[in-house]
Amino acid sequence: MTTLIPFIPALPLLSFLILALFGGKLSRKAAGWIGAGSVGVSAILTVITGIHLIDSLPAIKSYSVIIWQWMHAGNLNATISFSLDSLSLVFCFVITFVGFLIHIYSIEFMAKDEGFTRFFAYMNLFVGSMLILVLADNILLLYLGWEGVGLCSYLLIGFWYKEPANGTAARKAFIITRIGDTAMIIGIFILFISFGTFNIQDIMHLASAKWASGSAIAVITAFLLLGGALGKSAQLPLQTWLPDAMAGPSPVSALIHAATMVTAGVYLIARTNILFSLAPVVQAVIAVIGALTLLIAGFSALAQHDLKRILAYSTISQIGYMFLALGVGAYSAAIFHFMIHAFFKALLFLAAGVVILVLNEEHDIFKMGGLRKKMPVVFWTFLIGSASLSALPLITAGFYSKDAILWFSYSANSGGIILWLAGIVGAFLTALYSFRMIFITFYGEAKTEPSFPAGKLMTVPLIILAVLSVIGGFIELPASMGTVHLFSNLVNNTLPIVDLKNVENMEGLFQLISALIAMSGIYLAYRFYYRKPAYMETFNYSRINHFFESGFGFDKVYYTFIVKPIIWMAEIDKKDFFDQLNISISRLALLGNRIVSLTENGKLRWYILSFAIGIAVILTLMMNK
Amino acid sequence: MLTVPVETQIAFAGILFFLGLIGLLVRRNLVFMLMSIEIMFNSAGLVFIIAARHWNQPDGQVMFIFILAVTAVEVAIGLALILQVYHHFKTLDVDAINKLKDEN
């Protein structure tokens, strides 16, 4: 079975090579189906190996396969080797399966784009890198995948590069995630210096053996790795790149900036959970960052006008939930929410993509409206996605995944009532902004007419994802309603079980509260945005709304306190001594050029004279010998 | 037979060479410049002949045949080029033909 594992990332990479090298010669149809098909075959391979792995659990916890030696110098020994355990399996499944649906969707979505094959080449490279990231059994290979997905994110955000704003957004995403990545690579260096190996399993064993819990080095290393995770997953304080990343095409937002890449930070923390358990301080910080992020992003989502920016802030907020779960040690809940979130958020982005496409690139929700009757498939799938996002009780998957996080944020040993309160306020905000989108976009009077109907290649993936957004939750039911633990039993083969406080089991009560909160959020959205009372008008123009819309002014603060001083320093530093030195070298060369070019005056007889003089001089010198 | 000392012979060839060179430098007409080059070639050939006679070696005469051949080829190409230049610029003034120089 292990022989199949390398093909899971290799197929999309092969397809990337084909599209990149021979893309110009392929027809659009061929390019699209090569791009989507390779991911589809990867998905099938994932399912086959996954079934075998689940069969052999818990006796065999992971399949490992070494492909070749990457580099070997002294005690630095890195291999290209993959390891598939239950955690990787969940990620692989989401990446290939949701990725496949998004590729299919893109065939129609990008059909008229001039960069069609380039798009699929980048998307395949992304899928391949992301699979390397989650399958890597050593942290260096993981970092390779980590940077690979960052590169693809940059390339795809700036996909429509003729618009300068898109390039700026791409660079912003790249530079901000780079801040986190730098911290992460330093953390990797510390791990290597301390343990002399890159293998993640070995590092984790050695760390728990050699490093005391709460020791300075463990805390520092965990913080550095957390830095990488924060950048990639757009968490406080490195979250500002994600809303701007919406400049890319909608399938990119669905695949990279909702379903997979932005959850790489969640994967990293879950993968290195032993290290984080050695640093309780960092775990507490993760929980607090998650709680703060989900609140800030939730408020920001409430005030956005751009459909995709609402979803972007929503993604930041939902990843905040995952970080909250990671912080309290509820790893399986975080991974479960990751999977469900991938389903419904990919669905929402794809549906939003259809809306934006058929309304001729109209992003402003206040210029939409009344789309319910005109595009019923999109409306219903979007409604299901939003319901799942706002955790509509009992029927949607989002309820089960978010509810687990909320319960653990209170009942876990490191959890508490404050974290739970943040989560519940976030849940309220989520319901409010989700249905604000629904009511403004799909209800009310029509403001823009759809220019053409969406085709099958776009609607079928929407329907599949909508089904998953509903039934996906039934593989993990809480104790109060049936106790199904298929999912947590699977991932707990790899991840530690959440450490619960000795509290009486009030899970049912908590579920009731969160259900009521979600319902009241939806009701308030109905009151505010469907009925449109007069005071909403004044709120829309209020200063606080503007503050929310700017994402709590982080961009402005960063611009004033970081970007501006750097630009200022670069300005005053432009003419320092070393620059003068460099400039004088170029000036000297220019001067020499001027002098020599004087002799080249086009006068043939002048040349002959210089010839003659030159020969005379040389002959004279030779005779003097 | 009157023998001229070899120094005089070389000096004669040198005078011939400098006449050619001066002609090349002062004339602006391309045809005359080509003729001046011919004179310089011939002075060089003359030096070979003088040297051959001086050392009683036939190599110098062989070299002169070579020079003659090269000169013939050079004249053929040179005249063809001059025809083209005249065709293109309507003049044979070499100072007017300076289109290849640097702009500044």
XYZ file of C-alpha atoms in Angstrom:
729
model
C 0.000 0.000 0.000
C 2.889 2.343 0.719
C 3.856 2.317 -2.937
C 0.775 4.343 -3.801
C 1.495 7.160 -1.358
C 4.164 8.999 -3.406
C 1.786 9.162 -6.337
C -0.707 11.225 -4.365
C 1.461 14.378 -4.509
C 3.361 13.277 -7.630
C 0.364 13.247 -9.972
C -0.611 16.899 -9.530
C 3.068 17.859 -9.791
C 3.411 15.856 -12.999
C 0.324 17.541 -14.359
C 1.842 20.897 -13.377
C 4.961 20.042 -15.399
C 2.927 18.985 -18.418
C 0.826 22.133 -18.300
C 3.787 24.394 -17.659
C 5.970 22.926 -20.429
C 3.438 22.001 -23.079
C 0.498 24.160 -22.005
C 0.686 26.259 -25.134
C 0.233 23.254 -27.377
C -2.733 21.774 -25.522
C -6.295 22.681 -26.230
C -8.201 24.290 -23.377
C -10.316 21.232 -22.953
C -7.299 18.931 -22.681
C -5.509 21.294 -20.282
C -8.559 21.583 -18.045
C -9.131 17.871 -17.861
C -5.456 17.083 -17.288
C -5.445 19.619 -14.452
C -8.639 18.385 -12.848
C -8.095 14.721 -13.683
C -4.708 14.473 -11.971
C -6.230 15.780 -8.749
C -9.153 13.410 -9.216
C -6.838 10.396 -9.538
C -4.968 11.611 -6.444
C -8.301 11.687 -4.630
C -9.000 8.090 -5.649
C -5.531 7.021 -4.517
C -6.103 8.808 -1.214
C -9.336 6.943 -0.696
C -7.722 3.571 -1.533
C -4.755 4.075 0.783
C -7.042 5.623 3.371
C -9.297 2.575 3.463
C -6.265 0.330 3.903
C -4.914 2.536 6.665
C -8.237 2.609 8.505
C -8.408 -1.173 8.173
C -5.032 -1.642 9.744
C -5.637 0.835 12.574
C -4.867 0.815 15.430
C -2.199 -1.876 14.957
C -0.345 0.124 12.313
C -0.610 3.835 12.962
C 1.040 5.097 9.812
C 2.461 4.092 6.472
C 5.918 5.454 5.784
C 7.814 5.413 2.546
C 11.259 6.809 1.784
C 11.673 7.793 -1.825
C 15.174 9.134 -2.029
C 17.920 10.855 -0.159
C 17.483 14.588 -0.461
C 20.714 15.806 1.067
C 23.287 14.258 3.312
C 26.156 16.226 4.782
C 27.647 15.453 8.158
C 24.806 14.743 10.509
C 22.385 16.686 8.326
C 20.314 14.020 6.733
C 17.152 14.915 4.901
C 15.125 12.488 2.887
C 12.200 12.836 0.568
C 9.912 10.590 2.520
C 6.222 10.512 3.191
C 4.226 9.275 6.093
C 0.492 8.800 6.014
C -1.280 8.650 9.349
C -4.831 9.490 10.257
C -4.135 13.222 10.579
C -2.457 13.377 7.161
C -5.232 11.255 5.767
C -7.931 13.755 6.750
C -5.948 16.595 5.233
C -5.139 14.601 2.083
C -8.762 13.711 1.672
C -9.917 17.310 1.955
C -7.134 18.615 -0.302
C -7.676 16.106 -3.082
C -11.418 15.738 -2.876
C -12.430 19.359 -2.345
C -9.556 20.297 -4.633
C -10.943 18.049 -7.353
C -14.399 19.616 -7.092
C -12.866 23.081 -7.264
C -10.807 22.099 -10.320
C -13.942 20.819 -12.071
C -15.694 24.063 -11.206
C -12.744 26.056 -12.520
C -12.975 24.444 -15.950
C -16.173 26.345 -16.505
C -15.379 29.331 -14.292
C -12.121 30.120 -16.090
C -13.318 29.010 -19.526
C -13.068 32.471 -21.063
C -9.851 33.500 -19.328
C -6.749 33.923 -21.449
C -4.560 32.403 -18.725
C -6.493 29.154 -18.617
C -3.588 26.680 -18.736
C -1.444 28.891 -16.505
C -4.255 28.815 -13.959
C -4.430 25.041 -13.942
C -0.657 24.741 -13.814
C -0.546 26.926 -10.690
C -3.482 25.109 -9.123
C -1.817 21.730 -9.686
C 1.442 22.996 -8.270
C -0.490 24.185 -5.263
C -2.221 20.852 -4.713
C 1.086 19.013 -5.098
C 2.866 21.304 -2.616
C 0.031 21.102 -0.131
C 0.078 17.306 -0.310
C 3.841 17.333 0.260
C 3.227 19.558 3.269
C 0.765 17.211 4.910
C 2.484 13.969 3.900
C 6.049 14.975 4.769
C 7.536 12.918 7.547
C 10.397 15.332 8.154
C 10.044 18.949 9.008
C 12.333 20.143 6.223
C 10.169 18.558 3.545
C 7.168 19.992 5.345
C 8.804 23.401 5.040
C 9.348 22.808 1.318
C 5.636 22.204 0.889
C 4.938 25.144 3.188
C 6.889 27.511 0.956
C 5.479 25.885 -2.161
C 1.932 26.675 -1.146
C 3.008 30.196 -0.195
C 4.453 30.665 -3.663
C 1.296 29.361 -5.336
C -0.803 31.590 -3.120
C 1.276 34.553 -4.301
C 1.039 33.519 -7.948
C -2.697 32.942 -7.824
C -3.620 36.067 -5.853
C -1.794 38.026 -8.506
C -3.182 35.835 -11.265
C -4.768 38.766 -13.052
C -1.478 40.610 -12.938
C -2.453 43.332 -15.374
C -4.298 45.039 -12.525
C -1.606 46.647 -10.322
C -3.797 46.321 -7.197
C -3.769 42.523 -7.573
C 0.014 42.512 -7.644
C 0.076 44.613 -4.490
C -2.293 42.212 -2.752
C -0.139 39.265 -3.821
C 3.022 40.884 -2.495
C 1.277 41.788 0.750
C 0.209 38.186 1.271
C 3.679 36.933 0.468
C 5.536 39.384 2.689
C 3.255 39.019 5.700
C 3.331 35.233 5.606
C 7.091 35.512 5.144
C 7.338 37.175 8.563
C 5.806 34.072 10.098
C 7.862 31.739 7.905
C 11.093 33.340 9.055
C 10.151 32.653 12.655
C 9.255 29.112 11.692
C 12.544 28.326 9.934
C 14.437 29.609 12.987
C 12.318 27.243 15.068
C 13.221 24.400 12.700
C 16.916 25.270 13.092
C 16.588 25.153 16.867
C 14.912 21.754 16.644
C 17.664 20.460 14.379
C 20.478 21.823 16.538
C 18.877 20.343 19.628
C 18.044 16.900 18.298
C 20.112 16.420 15.163
C 17.254 15.098 13.095
C 14.480 16.430 10.917
C 12.116 13.528 11.348
C 8.997 14.851 13.045
C 8.259 11.698 15.023
C 11.852 11.495 16.293
C 11.864 15.177 17.175
C 8.654 14.792 19.147
C 9.958 11.739 21.041
C 13.266 13.417 21.797
C 11.566 16.658 22.798
C 9.321 14.988 25.320
C 12.317 13.059 26.653
C 14.858 15.865 26.829
C 12.963 19.094 27.309
C 11.220 19.804 30.577
C 7.671 21.044 30.403
C 7.664 24.820 30.381
C 11.438 25.088 29.862
C 12.620 28.216 28.096
C 13.839 26.490 24.952
C 10.591 24.577 24.505
C 8.591 27.778 24.903
C 10.791 29.702 22.483
C 10.698 26.984 19.836
C 6.944 26.582 20.181
C 6.530 30.337 19.839
C 8.639 30.375 16.689
C 6.644 27.563 15.106
C 3.470 29.314 16.194
C 4.715 32.392 14.322
C 4.735 30.399 11.100
C 1.284 29.041 11.835
C -0.102 32.516 12.581
C 1.186 33.920 9.306
C -0.076 31.074 7.188
C -3.441 30.805 8.908
C -4.032 34.563 8.962
C -4.402 34.858 12.716
C -3.799 37.886 14.886
C -1.518 39.811 14.409
C -0.652 38.601 10.893
C -4.221 38.369 9.595
C -4.321 41.447 7.362
C -3.246 39.719 4.160
C -6.229 37.404 3.788
C -8.983 39.938 2.989
C -6.765 41.464 0.294
C -5.978 38.002 -1.042
C -9.515 37.990 -2.435
C -8.068 39.705 -5.501
C -7.479 36.232 -6.927
C -10.087 34.261 -8.880
C -12.862 32.745 -6.749
C -11.744 29.095 -7.093
C -8.387 30.204 -5.680
C -10.112 31.779 -2.711
C -12.081 28.586 -2.236
C -9.153 26.194 -2.482
C -6.240 28.137 -1.020
C -7.721 30.853 1.139
C -10.538 28.857 2.683
C -10.228 25.102 2.442
C -6.583 24.145 2.530
C -3.591 26.462 2.690
C -4.793 28.742 5.444
C -5.347 25.700 7.627
C -1.708 24.653 7.230
C -1.056 26.438 10.526
C -3.666 24.249 12.200
C -1.965 21.211 10.691
C 1.460 22.320 11.893
C 0.309 22.792 15.473
C -1.604 19.516 15.463
C 1.386 17.727 13.958
C 3.815 19.090 16.555
C 1.323 18.924 19.417
C 3.843 17.258 21.756
C 6.104 20.261 21.474
C 3.206 22.579 22.257
C 2.147 20.470 25.195
C 5.647 21.088 26.579
C 4.930 24.797 26.428
C 1.648 25.424 28.233
C 2.187 29.171 27.972
C 2.201 28.978 24.210
C -0.910 26.813 24.234
C -2.695 29.403 26.330
C -1.511 32.077 23.896
C -2.888 30.044 20.979
C -6.286 29.832 22.663
C -6.336 33.563 23.408
C -5.202 34.455 19.881
C -7.881 32.185 18.469
C -10.568 33.767 20.642
C -9.472 37.328 19.837
C -9.154 36.584 16.135
C -12.572 35.039 15.862
C -14.130 38.051 17.558
C -12.268 40.699 15.580
C -12.808 38.930 12.270
C -16.472 38.352 13.137
C -17.068 42.047 13.777
C -15.160 42.958 10.632
C -17.217 40.562 8.531
C -20.367 42.321 9.716
C -19.459 45.570 8.029
C -18.012 44.457 4.700
C -19.585 45.358 1.384
C -17.625 42.991 -0.807
C -19.125 39.502 -0.854
C -15.738 37.821 -0.960
C -14.295 39.986 1.807
C -17.139 38.902 4.095
C -16.167 35.320 3.398
C -12.490 36.127 3.919
C -13.116 37.590 7.371
C -15.383 34.664 8.065
C -12.534 32.311 7.194
C -10.188 34.146 9.567
C -12.856 33.884 12.231
C -13.450 30.150 11.677
C -9.723 29.422 11.764
C -9.786 31.370 15.005
C -12.155 28.680 16.293
C -9.701 26.018 15.208
C -6.890 27.799 17.046
C -9.106 28.097 20.083
C -9.629 24.347 19.984
C -5.912 23.703 19.474
C -5.132 26.022 22.358
C -7.295 24.097 24.798
C -5.915 20.806 23.507
C -9.039 19.673 21.682
C -7.106 18.578 18.607
C -9.701 16.297 17.101
C -12.335 19.033 17.406
C -10.032 21.443 15.589
C -9.378 18.980 12.784
C -13.065 18.136 12.551
C -13.939 21.807 12.244
C -11.188 22.136 9.637
C -12.820 19.444 7.504
C -16.372 20.737 7.838
C -15.171 24.294 7.314
C -13.407 23.191 4.134
C -16.707 21.835 2.825
C -18.951 24.766 3.588
C -16.442 27.549 3.017
C -15.344 26.131 -0.331
C -19.044 25.920 -1.151
C -19.651 29.525 -0.132
C -16.679 30.824 -2.111
C -17.635 28.845 -5.190
C -21.246 30.008 -4.959
C -20.066 33.585 -4.443
C -17.852 33.101 -7.480
C -20.860 32.150 -9.577
C -22.804 35.160 -8.320
C -19.921 37.512 -9.081
C -19.331 35.941 -12.485
C -22.892 36.098 -13.733
C -23.305 39.638 -12.414
C -20.259 40.677 -14.464
C -17.707 41.106 -11.675
C -20.064 42.828 -9.266
C -18.641 42.338 -5.764
C -20.783 44.759 -3.761
C -23.607 42.951 -1.994
C -25.635 46.160 -1.852
C -25.765 46.175 -5.632
C -27.056 42.616 -5.712
C -30.403 41.502 -4.335
C -33.348 39.425 -5.430
C -31.180 36.641 -6.804
C -33.187 33.930 -5.026
C -35.566 33.314 -7.912
C -33.064 33.879 -10.667
C -30.428 31.403 -9.613
C -32.173 28.837 -7.425
C -29.356 26.262 -7.335
C -26.845 28.835 -6.203
C -29.304 30.258 -3.696
C -30.071 26.925 -2.079
C -26.486 25.770 -1.920
C -25.392 29.159 -0.588
C -28.150 28.967 1.995
C -26.997 25.519 3.106
C -23.412 26.742 3.291
C -24.406 29.776 5.334
C -26.555 27.659 7.614
C -23.614 25.348 8.180
C -21.339 28.329 8.782
C -23.701 29.826 11.303
C -24.109 26.401 12.950
C -27.828 25.980 12.474
C -28.679 23.327 15.065
C -29.191 19.621 14.394
C -29.246 19.543 10.617
C -25.979 21.200 9.602
C -22.473 19.829 9.955
C -21.170 23.178 11.162
C -23.268 22.841 14.295
C -21.590 19.613 15.336
C -18.073 20.790 14.625
C -18.424 24.212 16.195
C -20.364 22.881 19.114
C -17.551 20.486 19.978
C -15.107 23.384 20.037
C -17.402 25.505 22.191
C -17.923 22.685 24.666
C -14.213 21.898 24.911
C -13.286 25.570 25.238
C -15.150 25.434 28.516
C -14.662 21.883 29.701
C -11.045 21.239 28.722
C -8.492 21.512 31.461
C -6.988 24.686 30.102
C -10.332 26.054 28.952
C -12.563 28.404 30.833
C -15.668 30.451 30.843
C -14.022 33.444 29.168
C -12.848 31.446 26.159
C -16.301 29.926 25.925
C -17.917 33.371 26.073
C -15.676 34.602 23.266
C -16.659 31.556 21.248
C -20.345 32.026 21.847
C -20.224 35.744 20.960
C -18.338 34.708 17.832
C -21.041 32.170 17.035
C -23.660 34.887 17.342
C -21.679 37.158 15.030
C -21.206 34.315 12.576
C -24.937 33.694 12.319
C -25.565 37.421 11.990
C -23.118 38.108 9.178
C -23.915 34.860 7.344
C -27.583 35.694 7.080
C -26.841 39.335 6.428
C -25.179 38.034 3.261
C -28.174 35.865 2.430
C -30.794 38.550 2.998
C -28.965 41.315 1.184
C -27.745 39.223 -1.732
C -30.652 36.954 -2.444
C -33.720 38.777 -1.092
C -35.114 42.229 -1.672
C -35.510 43.842 -5.044
C -33.190 42.917 -7.898
C -30.542 45.507 -8.643
C -28.365 43.746 -11.183
C -29.561 41.202 -13.681
C -27.644 37.928 -14.110
C -26.142 37.943 -17.573
C -26.142 34.179 -18.170
C -27.084 31.009 -16.290
C -24.451 28.931 -14.514
C -23.598 25.658 -16.208
C -23.442 22.116 -14.890
C -19.709 22.054 -14.229
C -20.200 24.830 -11.714
C -23.461 23.780 -10.117
C -22.678 20.077 -9.614
C -19.648 20.746 -7.351
C -21.841 23.187 -5.415
C -24.466 20.519 -4.854
C -21.912 17.898 -3.781
C -20.337 20.323 -1.313
C -23.761 21.312 -0.022
C -24.582 17.671 0.671
C -21.267 17.264 2.481
C -21.904 20.429 4.494
C -24.982 18.759 5.879
C -24.159 15.080 6.250
C -20.507 15.612 7.129
C -21.507 16.335 10.689
C -23.139 13.003 11.333
C -19.841 11.135 11.584
C -19.199 12.849 14.901
C -22.141 13.317 17.244
C -21.830 14.508 20.831
C -22.734 12.338 23.787
C -26.041 14.118 24.248
C -27.311 13.105 20.808
C -26.303 9.666 19.871
C -22.584 9.487 20.597
C -20.963 8.824 17.267
C -17.189 9.225 17.391
C -16.097 7.926 14.000
C -14.010 10.989 13.279
C -12.361 11.542 16.633
C -11.631 7.824 16.937
C -9.823 8.071 13.632
C -7.703 11.130 14.314
C -7.072 10.244 17.934
C -4.844 7.480 16.620
C -2.414 10.295 15.935
C -3.499 13.110 18.204
C -3.834 13.200 21.973
C -7.273 13.017 23.521
C -8.587 16.229 24.986
C -7.807 16.598 28.632
C -11.106 17.360 30.367
C -11.696 19.127 33.648
C -13.617 17.352 36.271
C -16.880 19.118 35.533
C -20.332 17.696 35.536
C -21.556 16.895 32.082
C -23.512 19.930 31.029
C -22.889 19.422 27.356
C -26.599 19.348 26.600
C -27.115 22.717 28.258
C -24.205 24.236 26.390
C -25.546 22.914 23.132
C -28.913 24.423 23.864
C -27.299 27.791 24.554
C -25.216 27.747 21.363
C -28.225 26.598 19.350
C -30.309 29.465 20.719
C -27.481 31.894 20.062
C -27.211 30.783 16.441
C -30.987 31.014 15.976
C -31.137 34.466 17.532
C -28.297 35.591 15.275
C -30.275 34.470 12.261
C -33.416 36.141 13.588
C -31.606 39.410 14.198
C -30.166 39.252 10.694
C -33.741 38.883 9.481
C -34.856 41.895 11.553
C -31.909 44.069 10.546
C -31.287 43.209 6.956
C -34.575 41.853 5.611
C -36.963 44.245 7.296
C -34.391 47.035 7.067
C -35.454 49.277 9.942
C -34.498 52.940 9.720
C -31.824 52.755 12.409
C -29.804 50.338 10.266
C -29.305 53.154 7.794
C -27.698 55.356 10.400
C -25.630 52.439 11.660
C -24.299 51.799 8.173
C -22.830 55.273 8.104
C -21.635 55.309 11.703
C -18.030 55.533 12.691
C -18.022 52.140 14.399
C -19.260 50.501 11.224
C -16.432 52.114 9.353
C -13.998 50.901 11.995
C -15.296 47.355 11.612
C -15.117 47.606 7.857
C -11.450 48.506 7.977
C -10.795 45.321 9.933
C -10.182 47.197 13.215
C -7.702 49.457 11.499
C -4.854 46.948 11.542
C -3.774 47.920 8.061
C -3.583 51.552 9.015
C -1.627 50.840 12.187
C 0.827 48.618 10.361
C 1.183 51.167 7.621
C 1.858 54.005 10.041
C 4.144 52.206 12.439
C 5.965 49.660 10.291
C 5.697 50.387 6.582
C 6.138 54.146 6.802
C 9.225 54.133 9.051
C 10.845 51.567 6.762
C 10.085 53.639 3.692
C 11.359 56.715 5.531
C 14.594 54.962 6.463
C 15.026 53.737 2.929
C 14.522 57.297 1.717
C 17.161 58.840 3.966
C 19.436 55.888 3.430
C 19.277 56.234 -0.318
C 22.352 58.461 -0.510
C 24.612 57.006 2.154
C 28.322 56.352 1.724
C 28.017 52.892 0.240
C 25.495 54.019 -2.301
C 27.828 56.846 -3.262
C 30.586 54.282 -3.695
C 28.431 52.200 -5.997
C 27.220 55.219 -7.884
C 30.776 56.509 -8.381
C 31.819 53.196 -9.930
C 29.050 53.485 -12.458
C 29.909 57.142 -13.056
C 33.545 56.208 -13.723
C 32.492 53.592 -16.222
C 30.234 56.108 -17.916
C 33.037 58.661 -18.120
C 35.359 56.075 -19.697
C 32.658 55.258 -22.160
C 32.293 58.920 -23.141
C 36.045 59.304 -23.719
C 36.395 56.166 -25.776
C 33.312 56.889 -27.799
C 34.852 60.235 -28.813
C 37.335 58.314 -30.935
C 34.525 56.639 -32.773
C 33.525 59.578 -34.921
C 32.798 57.903 -38.237
C 35.748 59.568 -40.000
C 37.524 56.817 -41.851
C 40.710 58.810 -42.387
C 40.918 59.552 -38.661
C 40.867 55.839 -38.039
C 43.631 55.259 -40.578
C 45.774 57.910 -38.939
C 45.316 56.335 -35.507
C 46.192 52.983 -37.085
C 49.374 54.387 -38.510
C 50.366 56.141 -35.302
C 49.618 53.003 -33.327
C 51.730 50.841 -35.594
C 54.548 53.365 -35.503
C 54.498 53.402 -31.713
C 54.450 49.605 -31.477
C 57.269 49.239 -34.004
C 59.352 51.794 -32.163
C 58.862 49.974 -28.909
C 59.792 46.639 -30.508
C 62.956 48.041 -32.031
C 64.076 49.466 -28.710
C 64.175 45.999 -27.171
C 75.155 46.052 -64.046
C 74.646 48.975 -61.804
C 74.093 47.794 -58.252
C 72.022 49.900 -55.994
C 72.782 49.352 -52.292
C 70.060 47.501 -50.432
C 69.528 50.442 -48.017
C 68.555 52.652 -50.935
C 66.213 49.989 -52.212
C 64.501 49.763 -48.798
C 64.390 53.542 -48.542
C 62.716 53.667 -51.955
C 60.126 51.138 -50.823
C 59.634 53.181 -47.617
C 59.081 56.400 -49.584
C 56.584 54.566 -51.741
C 54.804 53.314 -48.632
C 54.572 56.764 -47.067
C 53.370 58.260 -50.330
C 50.590 55.695 -50.235
C 49.830 56.429 -46.609
C 49.771 60.169 -47.128
C 47.556 59.666 -50.147
C 45.209 57.605 -48.000
C 45.128 60.278 -45.332
C 44.667 63.348 -47.470
C 42.405 62.169 -50.255
C 38.688 62.060 -49.538
C 37.670 60.295 -52.689
C 37.232 56.583 -52.094
C 38.655 55.567 -55.480
C 41.856 57.438 -54.799
C 42.025 55.949 -51.317
C 41.804 52.510 -52.849
C 44.601 53.413 -55.238
C 46.721 54.611 -52.311
C 46.206 51.295 -50.620
C 47.399 49.600 -53.789
C 50.565 51.672 -53.679
C 51.164 50.626 -50.051
C 50.617 46.996 -50.991
C 53.087 47.289 -53.801
C 55.698 48.909 -51.591
C 55.331 45.994 -49.216
C 55.706 43.607 -52.173
C 58.754 45.492 -53.263
C 60.376 44.929 -49.868
C 59.812 41.183 -50.306
C 61.459 41.244 -53.727
C 64.397 43.237 -52.352
C 64.802 40.783 -49.495
C 64.586 37.806 -51.887
C 67.300 39.217 -54.039
C 69.430 40.219 -51.091
C 69.495 36.703 -49.594
C 69.117 34.863 -52.881
C 65.998 33.109 -51.631
C 62.952 32.551 -53.877
C 60.482 32.722 -50.905
C 60.168 36.478 -51.202
C 59.077 36.229 -54.802
C 56.508 33.614 -53.837
C 55.188 36.011 -51.197
C 54.909 38.725 -53.849
C 52.746 36.451 -55.981
C 50.563 35.974 -52.934
C 50.365 39.703 -52.358
C 49.428 40.229 -55.972
C 46.619 37.718 -55.645
C 45.354 39.273 -52.410
C 45.522 42.719 -53.932
C 43.562 41.608 -56.940
C 40.868 40.180 -54.706
C 40.874 43.268 -52.506
C 40.509 45.559 -55.502
C 37.640 43.515 -56.836
C 35.781 43.671 -53.535
C 36.813 47.254 -52.873
C 35.534 48.464 -56.225
C 32.291 46.566 -55.778
C 31.848 48.209 -52.367
C 32.649 51.616 -53.775
C 30.038 51.115 -56.479
C 27.484 50.211 -53.795
C 28.497 53.199 -51.682
C 28.124 55.496 -54.632
C 24.808 53.947 -55.468
C 23.583 54.506 -51.928
C 25.045 57.874 -50.965
C 25.459 59.474 -54.400
C 28.919 60.567 -53.368
C 32.376 59.095 -52.919
C 33.431 61.565 -50.216
C 34.539 59.384 -47.300
C 33.852 62.093 -44.702
C 30.217 62.206 -45.727
C 29.871 58.460 -45.185
C 29.807 58.311 -41.398
C 26.516 56.693 -40.581
C 28.058 54.057 -38.268
C 29.375 56.508 -35.696
C 28.011 56.848 -32.161
C 25.106 59.262 -31.847
C 26.637 61.527 -29.205
